[in-house]
Coordinates of C-alpha atoms in Angstrom, one line a residue:
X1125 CA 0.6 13.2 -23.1
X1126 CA -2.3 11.0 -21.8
X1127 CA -4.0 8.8 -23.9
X1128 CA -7.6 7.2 -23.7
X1129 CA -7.2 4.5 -25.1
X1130 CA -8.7 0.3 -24.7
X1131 CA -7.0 -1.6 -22.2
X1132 CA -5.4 -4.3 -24.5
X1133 CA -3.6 -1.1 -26.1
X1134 CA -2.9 0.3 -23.5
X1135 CA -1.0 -2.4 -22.1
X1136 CA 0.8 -3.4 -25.1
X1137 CA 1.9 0.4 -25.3
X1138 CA 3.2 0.0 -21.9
X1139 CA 4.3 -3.0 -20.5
X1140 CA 7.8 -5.2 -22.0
X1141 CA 9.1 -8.2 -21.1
X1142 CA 11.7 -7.9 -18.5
X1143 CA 10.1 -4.8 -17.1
X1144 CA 9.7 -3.8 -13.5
X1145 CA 6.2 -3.2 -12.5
X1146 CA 3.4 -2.2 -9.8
X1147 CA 0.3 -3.4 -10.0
X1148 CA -0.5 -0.9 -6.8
X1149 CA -4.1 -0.7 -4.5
X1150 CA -4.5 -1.5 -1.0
X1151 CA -7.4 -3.2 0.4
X1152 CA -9.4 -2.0 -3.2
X1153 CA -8.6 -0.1 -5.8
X1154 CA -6.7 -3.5 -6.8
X1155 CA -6.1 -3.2 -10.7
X1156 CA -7.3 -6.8 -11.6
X1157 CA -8.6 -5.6 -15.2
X1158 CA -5.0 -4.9 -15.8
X1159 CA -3.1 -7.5 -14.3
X1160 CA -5.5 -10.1 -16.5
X1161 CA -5.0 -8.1 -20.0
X1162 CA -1.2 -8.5 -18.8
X1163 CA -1.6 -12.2 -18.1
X1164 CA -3.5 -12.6 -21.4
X1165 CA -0.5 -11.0 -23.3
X1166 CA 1.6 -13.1 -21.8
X1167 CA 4.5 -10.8 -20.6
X1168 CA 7.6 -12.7 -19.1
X1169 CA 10.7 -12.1 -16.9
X1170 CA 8.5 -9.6 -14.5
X1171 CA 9.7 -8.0 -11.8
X1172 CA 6.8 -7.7 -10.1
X1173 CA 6.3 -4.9 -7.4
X1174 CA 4.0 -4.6 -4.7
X1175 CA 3.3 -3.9 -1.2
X1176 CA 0.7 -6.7 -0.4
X1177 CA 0.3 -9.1 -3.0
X1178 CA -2.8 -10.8 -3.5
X1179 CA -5.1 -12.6 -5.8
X1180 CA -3.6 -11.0 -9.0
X1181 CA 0.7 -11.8 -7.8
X1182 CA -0.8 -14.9 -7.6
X1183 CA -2.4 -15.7 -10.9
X1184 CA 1.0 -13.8 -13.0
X1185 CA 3.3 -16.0 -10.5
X1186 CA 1.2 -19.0 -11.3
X1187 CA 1.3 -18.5 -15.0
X1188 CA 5.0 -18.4 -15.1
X1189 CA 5.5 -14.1 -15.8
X1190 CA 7.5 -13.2 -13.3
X1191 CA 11.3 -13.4 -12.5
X1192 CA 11.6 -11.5 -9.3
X1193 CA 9.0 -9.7 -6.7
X1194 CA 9.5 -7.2 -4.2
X1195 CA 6.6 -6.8 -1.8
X1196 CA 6.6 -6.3 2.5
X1197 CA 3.5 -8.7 2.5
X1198 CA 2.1 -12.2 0.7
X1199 CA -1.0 -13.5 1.1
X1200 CA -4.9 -14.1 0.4
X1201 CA -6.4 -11.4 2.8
X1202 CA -8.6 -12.7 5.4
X1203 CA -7.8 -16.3 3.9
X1204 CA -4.3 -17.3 4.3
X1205 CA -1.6 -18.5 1.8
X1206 CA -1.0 -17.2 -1.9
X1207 CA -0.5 -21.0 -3.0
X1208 CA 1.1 -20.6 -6.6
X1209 CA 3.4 -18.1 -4.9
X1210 CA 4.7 -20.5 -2.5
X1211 CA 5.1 -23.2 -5.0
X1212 CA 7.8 -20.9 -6.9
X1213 CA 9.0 -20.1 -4.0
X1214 CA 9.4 -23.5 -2.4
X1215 CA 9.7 -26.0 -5.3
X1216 CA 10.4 -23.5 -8.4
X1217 CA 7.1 -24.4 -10.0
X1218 CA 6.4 -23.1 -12.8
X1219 CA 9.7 -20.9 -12.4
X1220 CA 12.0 -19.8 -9.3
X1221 CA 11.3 -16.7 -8.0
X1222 CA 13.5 -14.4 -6.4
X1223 CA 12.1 -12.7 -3.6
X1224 CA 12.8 -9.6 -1.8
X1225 CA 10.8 -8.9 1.6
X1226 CA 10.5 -5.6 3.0
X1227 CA 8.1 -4.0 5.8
X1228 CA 5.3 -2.2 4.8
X1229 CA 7.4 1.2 5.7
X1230 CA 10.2 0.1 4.4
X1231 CA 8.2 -0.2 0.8
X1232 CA 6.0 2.9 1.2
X1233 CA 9.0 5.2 2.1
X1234 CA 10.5 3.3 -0.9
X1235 CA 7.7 4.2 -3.1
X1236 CA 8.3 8.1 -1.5
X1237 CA 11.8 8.1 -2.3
X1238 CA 11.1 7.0 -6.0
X1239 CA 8.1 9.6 -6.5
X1240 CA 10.9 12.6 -5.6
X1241 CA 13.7 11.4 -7.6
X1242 CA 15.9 10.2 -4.8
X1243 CA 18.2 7.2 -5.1
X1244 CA 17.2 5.5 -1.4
X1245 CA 15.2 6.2 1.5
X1246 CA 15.6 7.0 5.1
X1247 CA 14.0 5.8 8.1
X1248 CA 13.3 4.7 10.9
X1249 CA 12.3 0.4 10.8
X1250 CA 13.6 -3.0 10.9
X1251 CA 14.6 -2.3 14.3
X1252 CA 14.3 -5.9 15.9
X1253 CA 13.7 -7.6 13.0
X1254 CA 15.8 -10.2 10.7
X1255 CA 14.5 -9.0 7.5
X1256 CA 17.9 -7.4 7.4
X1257 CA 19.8 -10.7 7.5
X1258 CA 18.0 -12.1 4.3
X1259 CA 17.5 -8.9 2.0
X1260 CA 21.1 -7.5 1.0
X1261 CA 18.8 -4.2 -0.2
X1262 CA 18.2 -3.4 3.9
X1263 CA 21.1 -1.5 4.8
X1264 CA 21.7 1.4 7.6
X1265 CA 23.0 5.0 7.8
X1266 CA 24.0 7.4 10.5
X1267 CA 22.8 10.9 10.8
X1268 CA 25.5 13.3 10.4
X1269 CA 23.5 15.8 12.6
X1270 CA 22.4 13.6 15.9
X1271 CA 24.6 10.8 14.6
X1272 CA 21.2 8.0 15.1
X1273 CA 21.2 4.7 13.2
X1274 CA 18.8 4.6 10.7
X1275 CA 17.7 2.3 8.1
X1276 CA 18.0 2.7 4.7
X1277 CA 16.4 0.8 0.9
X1278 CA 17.0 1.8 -2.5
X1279 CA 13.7 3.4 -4.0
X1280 CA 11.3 1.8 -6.1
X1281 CA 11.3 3.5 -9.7
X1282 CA 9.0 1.0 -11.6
X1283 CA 9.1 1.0 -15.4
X1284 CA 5.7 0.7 -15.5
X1285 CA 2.7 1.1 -12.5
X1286 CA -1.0 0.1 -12.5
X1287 CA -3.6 1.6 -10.8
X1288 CA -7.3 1.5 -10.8
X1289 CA -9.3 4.7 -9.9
X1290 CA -12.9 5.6 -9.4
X1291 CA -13.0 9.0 -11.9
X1292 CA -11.0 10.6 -14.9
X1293 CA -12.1 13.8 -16.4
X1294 CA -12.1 14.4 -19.8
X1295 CA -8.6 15.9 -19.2
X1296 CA -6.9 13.3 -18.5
X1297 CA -6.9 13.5 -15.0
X1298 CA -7.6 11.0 -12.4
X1299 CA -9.4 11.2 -9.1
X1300 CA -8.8 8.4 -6.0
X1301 CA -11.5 8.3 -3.3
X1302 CA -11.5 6.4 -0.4
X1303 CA -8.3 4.2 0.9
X1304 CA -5.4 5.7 -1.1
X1305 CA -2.8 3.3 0.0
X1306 CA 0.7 3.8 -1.7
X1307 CA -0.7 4.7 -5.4
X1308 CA -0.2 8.0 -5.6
X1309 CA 3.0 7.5 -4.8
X1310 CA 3.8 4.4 -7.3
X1311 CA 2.3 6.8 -10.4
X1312 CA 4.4 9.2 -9.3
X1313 CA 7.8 6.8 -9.0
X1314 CA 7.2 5.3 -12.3
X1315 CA 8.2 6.0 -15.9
X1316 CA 5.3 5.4 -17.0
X1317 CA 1.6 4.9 -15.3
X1318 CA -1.5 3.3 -17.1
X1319 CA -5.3 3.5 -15.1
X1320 CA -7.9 2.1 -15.1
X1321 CA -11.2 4.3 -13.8
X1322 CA -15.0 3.4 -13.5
X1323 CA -16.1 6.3 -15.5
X1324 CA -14.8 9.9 -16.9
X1325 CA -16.6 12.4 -16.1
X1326 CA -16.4 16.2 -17.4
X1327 CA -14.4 17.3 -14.7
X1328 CA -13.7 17.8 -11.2
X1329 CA -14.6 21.8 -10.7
X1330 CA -17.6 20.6 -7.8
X1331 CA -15.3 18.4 -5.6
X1332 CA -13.4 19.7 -2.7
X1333 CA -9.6 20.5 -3.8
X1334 CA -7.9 18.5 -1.5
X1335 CA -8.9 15.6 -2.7
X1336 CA -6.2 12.9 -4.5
X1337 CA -5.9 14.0 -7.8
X1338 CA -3.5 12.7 -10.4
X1339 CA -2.3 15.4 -12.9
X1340 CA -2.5 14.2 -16.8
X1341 CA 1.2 15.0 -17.4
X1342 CA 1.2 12.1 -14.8
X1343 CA -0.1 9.2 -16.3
X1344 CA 0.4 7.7 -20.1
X1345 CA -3.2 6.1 -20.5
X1346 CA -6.3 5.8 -18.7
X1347 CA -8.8 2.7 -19.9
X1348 CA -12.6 2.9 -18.8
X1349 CA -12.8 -0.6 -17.4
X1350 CA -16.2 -0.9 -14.8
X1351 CA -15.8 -3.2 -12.4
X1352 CA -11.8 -3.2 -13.2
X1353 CA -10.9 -3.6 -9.4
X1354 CA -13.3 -7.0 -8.9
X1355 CA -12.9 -8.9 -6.4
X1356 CA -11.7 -6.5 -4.6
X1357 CA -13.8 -3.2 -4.0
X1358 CA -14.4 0.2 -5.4
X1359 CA -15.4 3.1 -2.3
X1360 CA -18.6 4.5 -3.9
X1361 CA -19.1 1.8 -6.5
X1362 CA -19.1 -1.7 -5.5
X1363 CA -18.4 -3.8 -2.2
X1364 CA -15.5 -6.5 -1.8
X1365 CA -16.5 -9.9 -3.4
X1366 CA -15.5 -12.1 -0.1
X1367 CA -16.5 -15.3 -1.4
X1368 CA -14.0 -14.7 -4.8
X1369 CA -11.2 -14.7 -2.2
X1370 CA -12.5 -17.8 -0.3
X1371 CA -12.8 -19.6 -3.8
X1372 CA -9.4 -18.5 -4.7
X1373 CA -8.0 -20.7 -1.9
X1374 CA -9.5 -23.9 -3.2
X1375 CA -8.5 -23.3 -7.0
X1376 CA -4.8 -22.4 -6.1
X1377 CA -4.0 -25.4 -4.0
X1378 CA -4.4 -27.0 -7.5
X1379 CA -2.2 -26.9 -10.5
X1380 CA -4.2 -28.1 -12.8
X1381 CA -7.6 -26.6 -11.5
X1382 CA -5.7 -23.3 -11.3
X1383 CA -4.3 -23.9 -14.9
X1384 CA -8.3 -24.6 -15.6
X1385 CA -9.7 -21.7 -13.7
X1386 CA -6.9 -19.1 -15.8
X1387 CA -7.9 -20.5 -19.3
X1388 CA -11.7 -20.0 -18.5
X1389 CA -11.8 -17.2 -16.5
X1390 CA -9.0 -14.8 -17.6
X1391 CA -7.4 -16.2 -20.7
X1392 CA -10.9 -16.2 -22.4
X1393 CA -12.3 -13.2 -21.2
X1394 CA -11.5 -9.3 -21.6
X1395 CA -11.9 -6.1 -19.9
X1396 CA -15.4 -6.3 -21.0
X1397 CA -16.5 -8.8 -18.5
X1398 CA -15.9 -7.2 -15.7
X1399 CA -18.5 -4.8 -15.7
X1400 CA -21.3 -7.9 -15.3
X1401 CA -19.3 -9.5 -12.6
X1402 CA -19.7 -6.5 -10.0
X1403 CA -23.7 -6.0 -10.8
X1404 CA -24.7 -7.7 -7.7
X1405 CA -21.7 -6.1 -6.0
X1406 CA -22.9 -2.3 -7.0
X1407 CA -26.3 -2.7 -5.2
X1408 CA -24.5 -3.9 -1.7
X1409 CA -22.1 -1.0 -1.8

């Protein structure tokens, strides 16, 4: 059954050491309010899931948290490199990292395959490509009706997914606007789902029924964190904070500004803070 509860809670309730985990949004919707309570609680041996990584893979690869990650993209959108990233990847700093690179299909029929209970998925991709030859997970099939080649990946069945949402309703349940991306799908795939929302509301009854709309039974907790997605944006809410990204860049080249920059800006904050962060963001949007 769904619980309200505070983020630090509702992470600790949630998330183990050693787990598999999502932190899912594309392009906004990012759940950065999470992936900092996480950081804060200091959660190691992740295996961290994720179709683009960005800013937040970043910062929990940085600080030493994960073991493994699975993505079909990494990098600072519209910037360039995730820099503490490619240090554990390239020199093992602060930990190796095993990595395992898919294509965006290959991770959203992934995702697909996880939300329905199947073992892999099937599909066309990877034609062409050599992601085969360095991901022993990228395997191939043959029809047994037209006898095609097609590929085939394990699905993703996360212990644990993030999300961040625009609405819940008093209910429980949680509405999506705007770019849904692959969260539906992740929520869905997991054991167990935590969200964040901007606000709850009493319920949906006035908004068209074919909107994206995650039942309670779906989720284990749902945190009331404004702002939760920042720097990234909220659709309705609050605009994407460009110049957070273009910061980003210059703090992670640095180890020790980066080490700086966690301690004061996500080690010795909390889920409160975000909400004054995105004020100037709210009127742009």
């Amino acid at each position: 059954m769904v619980k309200f509860l505070p983020l630090k809670q509702a992470v600790a309730e949630n998330l183990k050491d050693g787990d598999s985990v999502a932190f899912e949004g594309f392009t906004h919707l990012i759940p950065t309010a999470a992936a900092h309570e996480a950081i804060r609680q200091g959660f190691r041996d992740l295996t961290l899931i994720r179709m683009t990584p960005d800013l937040i893979y970043d910062q929990m690869i940085g600080m030493g948290m994960a073991k493994k990650i699975v993505f079909s993209y990494v990098g600072n959108p519209g910037v360039g490199l995730l820099r503490r990233a490619r240090d554990a990847i390239e020199n093992g700093l602060p930990r190796s990292l095993e990595i395992e690179e898919h294509s965006h299909a290959g991770m959203a029929n992934a995702y697909e395959a996880g939300a329905a209970g199947l073992p892999c998925a099937v599909f066309r991709g990877y034609r062409g490509a050599g992601l085969a030859a360095v991901n022993p997970n990228i395997k191939s099939v043959t029809c047994p009706f037209t006898g095609e080649v097609l590929a085939a990946v394990p699905s993703i069945r996360p212990d644990v997914t993030f999300i961040h949402a625009q609405k819940a309703d008093r209910k429980g349940n949680v509405l999506v606007e705007g770019i849904i991306g692959i969260q539906k799908e992740a929520v869905l795939a997991a054991k167990r789902a935590v969200v964040t929302v901007e606000e709850v509301v009493d319920n949906f009854d006035d908004l068209h029924p074919n909107l994206t709309v995650l039942p309670r039974w779906t989720i284990a907790a749902i945190s009331v964190v404004p702002g939760g997605s920042h720097p990234s944006y909220a659709h309705g809410y609050y605009a994407r904070d460009n110049a957070a990204y273009l910061e980003w860049d210059e703090i992670a080249a640095d180890r020790e500004k980066f080490q700086a920059w966690m301690q004061a800006y996500v080690i010795e904050k909390s889920a409160d803070d975000f909400a004054a962060r995105v004020e100037h963001l709210r009127k742009a949007a």
